[in-house]
């Protein structure tokens, strides 16, 4: 399947002068790639103008929620080209998500080519300011008009792109997180380790509650004991125990045990920590351990494509502030954030397959 580079009308969208006040996901580039699945196969993916699409009111996604998505970024490199980060890994995760949701798997090369085509067509819309990037959002949803309670036989695949700056409030350099004890995000055997839309729909009320109390993000706990840290609303969780100055710093992150998303930023951070010789332990991490001011945890940060590496300032819960970690990022967080920023912009070596270069 090839992407047909069909040129049509170009609705006004983001422009470079918007940089610095882009927000997250509020403006879009001029084109999308779209493909349809019907009769057991995918149609050719075509580049099209960004415009409204028409859907039957009986489309199954509206009733039963069969929808999955991905999120990846293109960054502006110093030489003016755009670098797409970890597209092949997203294609693999998209396939896994589709399988879990009873949806047809999209060939990974089609996914990657669709992402590349969207970035290449509107490469002028990849922002260059520090902290800015082009967020690329592939999505697949059930399109068959039917109320039958079964998997749809028709699907739409779309890739849209949005020039973005900060995921959190503009100017925010550290985040305050709210440990959620009343609601859960995922249990074993559920869908917590795939990127289906329903995971996010069910989490909105928790995010709203956290924001209403002055926090930036939800920190989800395990579904059984409400005791162990799982991940944030759209990011994986890392803690640093010990300190780099006395050689005791260790990176700790919850294991991939079926209830958290296997984040590509998480995987990248593990590689970057190994490059720096920082030991990494994947093990259950109790909330009490995170919030104990006399314990071994010295830093906490969130890691995800949308937010990058976000140092945590405060951990709170329904009883109020549980721990203040400090107003500045800790040394390990700062070092890994700098490494990450360098790798995604091509200023430090990437592993094989991490970057696709698109001429600027
Ligand atoms: C629930 C959740 N956890 C973690 C992540 C981080 O994943 P990645 O680093 O691949 O963006 C995301 C982002 O997509 C997410 O939605």
Short mmCIF file of C-alpha atoms and ligand atoms in Angstrom, two decimals:
data_model
loop_
_atom_site.label_atom_id
_atom_site.label_comp_id
_atom_site.label_asym_id
_atom_site.label_seq_id
_atom_site.Cartn_x
_atom_site.Cartn_y
_atom_site.Cartn_z
CA UNK A 1 0.00 0.00 0.00
CA UNK A 2 1.44 3.37 -0.92
CA UNK A 3 0.56 6.86 0.14
CA UNK A 4 -0.94 8.75 -2.75
CA UNK A 5 0.40 12.29 -2.41
CA UNK A 6 -2.80 13.93 -3.60
CA UNK A 7 -2.59 17.74 -3.45
CA UNK A 8 -5.80 19.61 -2.72
CA UNK A 9 -7.05 22.64 -0.81
CA UNK A 10 -4.93 23.84 2.10
CA UNK A 11 -7.01 25.16 5.02
CA UNK A 12 -5.21 27.65 7.22
CA UNK A 13 -3.64 25.99 10.24
CA UNK A 14 -0.68 26.54 12.52
CA UNK A 15 2.03 28.89 11.41
CA UNK A 16 5.52 29.22 12.83
CA UNK A 17 4.64 32.59 14.36
CA UNK A 18 2.26 30.74 16.67
CA UNK A 19 5.26 29.09 18.33
CA UNK A 20 5.35 29.86 22.02
CA UNK A 21 1.58 29.80 22.35
CA UNK A 22 0.69 26.60 20.57
CA UNK A 23 -0.55 24.72 23.60
CA UNK A 24 -1.14 21.01 23.12
CA UNK A 25 -3.29 19.63 20.30
CA UNK A 26 -5.12 22.87 19.57
CA UNK A 27 -3.94 23.55 16.01
CA UNK A 28 -3.43 21.14 13.14
CA UNK A 29 -1.39 20.87 9.98
CA UNK A 30 -3.00 21.06 6.56
CA UNK A 31 -3.06 17.36 5.70
CA UNK A 32 -4.02 13.95 7.04
CA UNK A 33 -3.43 10.45 5.76
CA UNK A 34 -6.52 8.25 5.62
CA UNK A 35 -7.15 4.59 4.84
CA UNK A 36 -10.26 2.44 5.10
CA UNK A 37 -10.66 -1.21 6.02
CA UNK A 38 -13.59 -3.12 4.50
CA UNK A 39 -14.23 -6.57 3.03
CA UNK A 40 -11.25 -7.95 4.90
CA UNK A 41 -8.58 -5.58 3.56
CA UNK A 42 -7.12 -2.08 3.73
CA UNK A 43 -7.57 0.47 0.94
CA UNK A 44 -4.59 2.53 -0.18
CA UNK A 45 -3.61 5.22 2.33
CA UNK A 46 -4.04 8.67 0.78
CA UNK A 47 -2.86 12.11 1.74
CA UNK A 48 -5.87 14.41 2.01
CA UNK A 49 -6.69 17.91 3.22
CA UNK A 50 -7.46 18.27 6.92
CA UNK A 51 -11.23 18.67 6.90
CA UNK A 52 -14.36 17.31 8.54
CA UNK A 53 -15.17 13.68 7.82
CA UNK A 54 -18.66 12.26 7.53
CA UNK A 55 -19.75 9.31 9.67
CA UNK A 56 -22.97 7.35 9.90
CA UNK A 57 -24.80 8.00 13.19
CA UNK A 58 -24.73 4.22 13.54
CA UNK A 59 -20.92 3.99 13.25
CA UNK A 60 -19.92 1.37 15.78
CA UNK A 61 -17.23 3.52 17.39
CA UNK A 62 -19.94 5.89 18.63
CA UNK A 63 -21.74 3.08 20.38
CA UNK A 64 -19.15 0.56 21.52
CA UNK A 65 -15.96 2.57 21.48
CA UNK A 66 -13.65 0.41 19.37
CA UNK A 67 -10.88 2.98 18.89
CA UNK A 68 -7.12 2.96 19.34
CA UNK A 69 -4.48 5.61 18.83
CA UNK A 70 -0.79 6.39 19.01
CA UNK A 71 1.26 9.47 19.77
CA UNK A 72 4.70 10.33 18.46
CA UNK A 73 6.67 13.45 17.66
CA UNK A 74 8.77 15.03 14.93
CA UNK A 75 11.46 17.40 16.17
CA UNK A 76 13.37 20.07 14.25
CA UNK A 77 17.07 19.19 14.06
CA UNK A 78 19.88 21.76 13.92
CA UNK A 79 20.38 21.12 10.18
CA UNK A 80 16.75 22.08 9.46
CA UNK A 81 15.48 18.56 8.83
CA UNK A 82 12.67 17.02 10.87
CA UNK A 83 13.31 13.89 12.93
CA UNK A 84 10.46 11.47 13.66
CA UNK A 85 11.11 9.62 16.91
CA UNK A 86 10.37 5.90 17.36
CA UNK A 87 7.75 5.52 14.61
CA UNK A 88 8.42 1.80 14.15
CA UNK A 89 7.87 1.18 17.86
CA UNK A 90 4.55 3.02 17.63
CA UNK A 91 3.57 0.90 14.64
CA UNK A 92 4.22 -2.25 16.69
CA UNK A 93 2.25 -0.96 19.67
CA UNK A 94 -0.60 0.07 17.36
CA UNK A 95 -0.76 -3.48 16.05
CA UNK A 96 -0.86 -4.84 19.62
CA UNK A 97 -3.61 -2.39 20.56
CA UNK A 98 -5.62 -3.41 17.48
CA UNK A 99 -5.31 -7.09 18.33
CA UNK A 100 -6.49 -6.52 21.92
CA UNK A 101 -9.51 -4.54 20.71
CA UNK A 102 -10.52 -7.08 18.05
CA UNK A 103 -9.57 -4.69 15.27
CA UNK A 104 -7.63 -5.48 12.08
CA UNK A 105 -3.88 -5.02 12.38
CA UNK A 106 -2.43 -2.34 10.15
CA UNK A 107 0.85 -3.39 8.49
CA UNK A 108 3.71 -1.63 10.28
CA UNK A 109 5.22 -0.31 7.05
CA UNK A 110 1.90 1.34 6.14
CA UNK A 111 1.73 2.99 9.57
CA UNK A 112 5.30 4.31 9.34
CA UNK A 113 4.88 5.53 5.77
CA UNK A 114 1.63 7.33 6.68
CA UNK A 115 3.38 9.12 9.55
CA UNK A 116 6.33 10.02 7.32
CA UNK A 117 4.01 11.33 4.60
CA UNK A 118 2.08 13.59 6.99
CA UNK A 119 5.29 15.06 8.40
CA UNK A 120 6.93 15.42 4.97
CA UNK A 121 3.94 17.13 3.39
CA UNK A 122 3.70 19.82 6.08
CA UNK A 123 7.32 19.83 7.21
CA UNK A 124 7.23 23.65 7.37
CA UNK A 125 4.83 23.20 10.32
CA UNK A 126 7.40 21.39 12.48
CA UNK A 127 8.24 24.03 15.10
CA UNK A 128 11.85 24.75 15.87
CA UNK A 129 11.71 26.57 19.23
CA UNK A 130 13.02 24.64 22.26
CA UNK A 131 10.23 22.61 23.84
CA UNK A 132 8.16 22.66 20.63
CA UNK A 133 7.55 19.78 18.22
CA UNK A 134 5.05 18.32 15.80
CA UNK A 135 2.84 15.83 17.64
CA UNK A 136 1.60 13.11 15.30
CA UNK A 137 -1.60 11.26 16.17
CA UNK A 138 -2.49 8.05 14.28
CA UNK A 139 -5.96 6.76 15.17
CA UNK A 140 -8.15 3.83 14.07
CA UNK A 141 -11.85 3.48 14.79
CA UNK A 142 -14.84 1.24 13.99
CA UNK A 143 -16.84 2.70 11.12
CA UNK A 144 -19.40 0.04 10.23
CA UNK A 145 -22.96 1.33 10.57
CA UNK A 146 -24.45 -1.30 12.89
CA UNK A 147 -25.77 -1.68 16.40
CA UNK A 148 -24.84 -5.37 16.55
CA UNK A 149 -22.72 -6.06 19.62
CA UNK A 150 -19.65 -7.53 17.94
CA UNK A 151 -16.43 -6.29 16.36
CA UNK A 152 -16.97 -3.93 13.45
CA UNK A 153 -16.12 -5.15 9.96
CA UNK A 154 -15.15 -1.64 8.76
CA UNK A 155 -12.53 0.73 10.11
CA UNK A 156 -10.96 4.10 9.36
CA UNK A 157 -7.27 4.83 9.93
CA UNK A 158 -6.24 8.48 10.11
CA UNK A 159 -3.03 10.32 10.89
CA UNK A 160 -3.34 13.95 11.99
CA UNK A 161 -0.56 16.23 13.20
CA UNK A 162 -0.47 19.16 15.58
CA UNK A 163 2.36 21.62 16.26
CA UNK A 164 2.68 21.72 20.06
CA UNK A 165 4.61 23.28 22.88
CA UNK A 166 4.05 22.38 26.52
CA UNK A 167 1.68 19.51 27.41
CA UNK A 168 1.04 21.15 30.75
CA UNK A 169 0.25 24.80 31.45
CA UNK A 170 2.58 27.12 29.53
CA UNK A 171 5.77 27.87 31.40
CA UNK A 172 5.33 24.90 33.74
CA UNK A 173 8.72 23.29 34.36
CA UNK A 174 7.72 20.93 37.18
CA UNK A 175 4.44 19.14 37.83
CA UNK A 176 2.25 18.44 40.85
CA UNK A 177 0.61 15.02 40.80
CA UNK A 178 -2.43 13.63 42.57
CA UNK A 179 -2.35 10.01 43.80
CA UNK A 180 -5.77 8.56 43.02
CA UNK A 181 -7.02 6.03 45.58
CA UNK A 182 -10.75 5.96 44.83
CA UNK A 183 -10.74 5.10 41.12
CA UNK A 184 -8.53 2.71 39.18
CA UNK A 185 -7.18 2.89 35.65
CA UNK A 186 -6.47 -0.75 34.82
CA UNK A 187 -6.48 -4.29 36.17
CA UNK A 188 -4.72 -7.41 34.91
CA UNK A 189 -6.49 -8.84 31.90
CA UNK A 190 -7.97 -5.44 31.04
CA UNK A 191 -6.75 -2.94 28.48
CA UNK A 192 -4.25 -0.92 30.54
CA UNK A 193 -1.26 -2.00 28.49
CA UNK A 194 -2.69 -0.93 25.13
CA UNK A 195 -3.62 2.48 23.79
CA UNK A 196 -7.39 2.25 23.40
CA UNK A 197 -9.54 5.35 23.63
CA UNK A 198 -11.69 3.88 26.41
CA UNK A 199 -8.75 3.93 28.84
CA UNK A 200 -8.64 7.70 28.47
CA UNK A 201 -12.42 8.20 28.49
CA UNK A 202 -12.64 6.41 31.83
CA UNK A 203 -9.76 8.50 33.24
CA UNK A 204 -11.14 11.96 32.42
CA UNK A 205 -13.08 12.27 35.67
CA UNK A 206 -9.91 11.58 37.67
CA UNK A 207 -7.92 14.12 35.69
CA UNK A 208 -10.66 16.71 36.20
CA UNK A 209 -10.68 16.03 39.96
CA UNK A 210 -6.88 16.38 40.10
CA UNK A 211 -6.94 19.64 38.15
CA UNK A 212 -9.81 21.00 40.25
CA UNK A 213 -7.58 20.52 43.32
CA UNK A 214 -4.70 22.38 41.72
CA UNK A 215 -2.72 19.39 40.44
CA UNK A 216 -1.43 18.83 36.91
CA UNK A 217 -1.79 15.09 36.52
CA UNK A 218 -3.15 11.88 38.06
CA UNK A 219 -0.83 9.29 39.58
CA UNK A 220 -2.61 5.93 39.21
CA UNK A 221 -2.21 3.18 41.78
CA UNK A 222 -2.64 -0.58 41.44
CA UNK A 223 -6.21 -1.89 41.21
CA UNK A 224 -5.87 -4.50 43.97
CA UNK A 225 -4.29 -2.81 46.98
CA UNK A 226 -4.30 0.83 45.87
CA UNK A 227 -0.78 0.84 47.23
CA UNK A 228 1.68 0.57 44.36
CA UNK A 229 2.37 3.29 41.83
CA UNK A 230 1.38 2.37 38.27
CA UNK A 231 1.79 5.36 35.95
CA UNK A 232 0.51 8.86 35.26
CA UNK A 233 -2.44 9.73 33.02
CA UNK A 234 -0.28 9.89 29.91
CA UNK A 235 3.23 9.12 31.17
CA UNK A 236 5.20 6.40 32.88
CA UNK A 237 6.58 6.95 36.38
CA UNK A 238 10.20 6.96 37.50
CA UNK A 239 11.75 7.44 40.93
CA UNK A 240 15.39 7.99 41.78
CA UNK A 241 16.68 6.43 44.96
CA UNK A 242 19.97 7.60 46.46
CA UNK A 243 22.17 10.36 45.06
CA UNK A 244 24.59 10.68 42.16
CA UNK A 245 27.19 12.55 44.26
CA UNK A 246 27.86 9.53 46.49
CA UNK A 247 27.36 7.00 43.69
CA UNK A 248 24.14 5.56 45.14
CA UNK A 249 21.65 6.88 42.54
CA UNK A 250 19.40 4.17 41.09
CA UNK A 251 16.46 4.58 38.73
CA UNK A 252 13.33 2.69 39.75
CA UNK A 253 10.25 2.20 37.58
CA UNK A 254 7.23 -0.11 37.86
CA UNK A 255 7.54 -3.29 35.77
CA UNK A 256 5.51 -3.93 32.61
CA UNK A 257 3.13 -6.37 34.23
CA UNK A 258 0.09 -5.91 31.99
CA UNK A 259 -1.57 -2.89 33.58
CA UNK A 260 0.60 0.01 32.40
CA UNK A 261 1.41 1.25 28.95
CA UNK A 262 4.85 0.16 27.70
CA UNK A 263 5.97 3.69 26.93
CA UNK A 264 8.59 4.42 24.31
CA UNK A 265 9.88 7.30 26.41
CA UNK A 266 10.16 4.83 29.31
CA UNK A 267 12.22 2.52 27.10
CA UNK A 268 14.32 5.46 25.90
CA UNK A 269 14.98 6.60 29.48
CA UNK A 270 16.12 3.08 30.40
CA UNK A 271 18.62 3.17 27.53
CA UNK A 272 19.81 6.69 28.40
CA UNK A 273 20.27 5.72 32.06
CA UNK A 274 22.31 2.67 31.00
CA UNK A 275 24.51 4.93 28.84
CA UNK A 276 25.22 7.05 31.92
CA UNK A 277 25.92 3.97 34.02
CA UNK A 278 22.92 4.62 36.28
CA UNK A 279 21.55 1.29 37.55
CA UNK A 280 17.90 0.66 36.67
CA UNK A 281 15.51 -1.53 38.65
CA UNK A 282 12.06 -2.44 37.36
CA UNK A 283 10.09 -3.33 40.49
CA UNK A 284 6.84 -2.49 42.27
CA UNK A 285 7.12 0.97 43.81
CA UNK A 286 4.89 1.70 46.80
CA UNK A 287 3.30 5.14 47.07
CA UNK A 288 4.50 5.22 50.71
CA UNK A 289 8.06 4.82 49.47
CA UNK A 290 7.62 7.78 47.13
CA UNK A 291 6.13 10.03 49.77
CA UNK A 292 8.40 9.19 52.72
CA UNK A 293 10.61 12.27 53.23
CA UNK A 294 13.08 10.13 55.25
CA UNK A 295 13.08 7.30 52.71
CA UNK A 296 15.47 6.64 49.84
CA UNK A 297 13.46 8.32 47.03
CA UNK A 298 15.10 11.62 46.16
CA UNK A 299 13.53 12.42 42.77
CA UNK A 300 10.36 11.53 40.87
CA UNK A 301 9.64 12.22 37.22
CA UNK A 302 7.12 11.42 34.52
CA UNK A 303 8.14 10.26 31.03
CA UNK A 304 5.95 10.26 27.93
CA UNK A 305 5.95 11.46 24.36
CA UNK A 306 3.47 14.28 24.93
CA UNK A 307 5.11 15.74 28.03
CA UNK A 308 8.70 14.59 27.50
CA UNK A 309 10.46 14.25 30.85
CA UNK A 310 8.50 16.15 33.49
CA UNK A 311 10.03 16.44 36.96
CA UNK A 312 7.55 16.07 39.82
CA UNK A 313 7.47 18.85 42.43
CA UNK A 314 4.66 17.67 44.69
CA UNK A 315 2.82 14.40 45.29
CA UNK A 316 -0.61 14.89 46.83
CA UNK A 317 -3.73 12.92 47.57
CA UNK A 318 -7.23 13.45 48.91
CA UNK A 319 -5.74 14.17 52.36
CA UNK A 320 -3.55 16.98 50.97
CA UNK A 321 0.14 17.26 50.12
CA UNK A 322 1.96 13.98 50.77
CA UNK A 323 5.46 15.01 49.73
CA UNK A 324 7.25 18.06 48.40
CA UNK A 325 10.21 16.92 46.37
CA UNK A 326 11.69 20.35 45.68
CA UNK A 327 11.28 23.29 43.34
CA UNK A 328 14.13 22.31 41.02
CA UNK A 329 14.53 19.10 39.00
CA UNK A 330 16.88 16.67 40.74
CA UNK A 331 20.27 15.98 39.16
CA UNK A 332 19.38 12.61 37.65
CA UNK A 333 16.11 13.91 36.20
CA UNK A 334 17.87 16.96 34.76
CA UNK A 335 20.63 14.84 33.20
CA UNK A 336 18.19 12.38 31.61
CA UNK A 337 15.95 15.20 30.37
CA UNK A 338 18.96 16.83 28.70
CA UNK A 339 20.00 13.51 27.15
CA UNK A 340 16.47 12.93 25.87
CA UNK A 341 16.25 16.42 24.35
CA UNK A 342 19.59 15.87 22.61
CA UNK A 343 18.70 12.43 21.22
CA UNK A 344 15.32 13.43 19.77
CA UNK A 345 16.88 16.41 17.97
CA UNK A 346 19.76 14.39 16.61
CA UNK A 347 22.34 16.11 18.84
CA UNK A 348 23.29 12.85 20.60
CA UNK A 349 23.47 9.34 19.14
CA UNK A 350 20.18 7.50 18.68
CA UNK A 351 19.86 3.73 18.71
CA UNK A 352 19.18 1.96 15.40
CA UNK A 353 15.62 2.55 14.20
CA UNK A 354 14.80 5.42 16.57
CA UNK A 355 14.86 8.28 14.05
CA UNK A 356 13.45 8.87 10.58
CA UNK A 357 14.89 11.98 8.93
CA UNK A 358 12.59 14.09 6.75
CA UNK A 359 14.27 16.82 4.69
CA UNK A 360 13.32 20.31 5.95
C1 LIG B 1 -1.22 5.93 29.95
C2 LIG B 1 0.07 6.27 29.32
N1 LIG B 1 1.21 5.86 29.92
C3 LIG B 1 2.41 6.13 29.40
C4 LIG B 1 2.53 6.83 28.23
C5 LIG B 1 3.89 7.11 27.65
O1 LIG B 1 4.07 6.41 26.46
P1 LIG B 1 5.08 6.95 25.36
O2 LIG B 1 6.34 7.23 26.04
O3 LIG B 1 5.17 5.87 24.36
O4 LIG B 1 4.46 8.20 24.83
C6 LIG B 1 1.39 7.30 27.58
C7 LIG B 1 1.51 8.06 26.35
O5 LIG B 1 1.09 7.69 25.33
C8 LIG B 1 0.13 7.00 28.13
O6 LIG B 1 -0.99 7.42 27.54
#
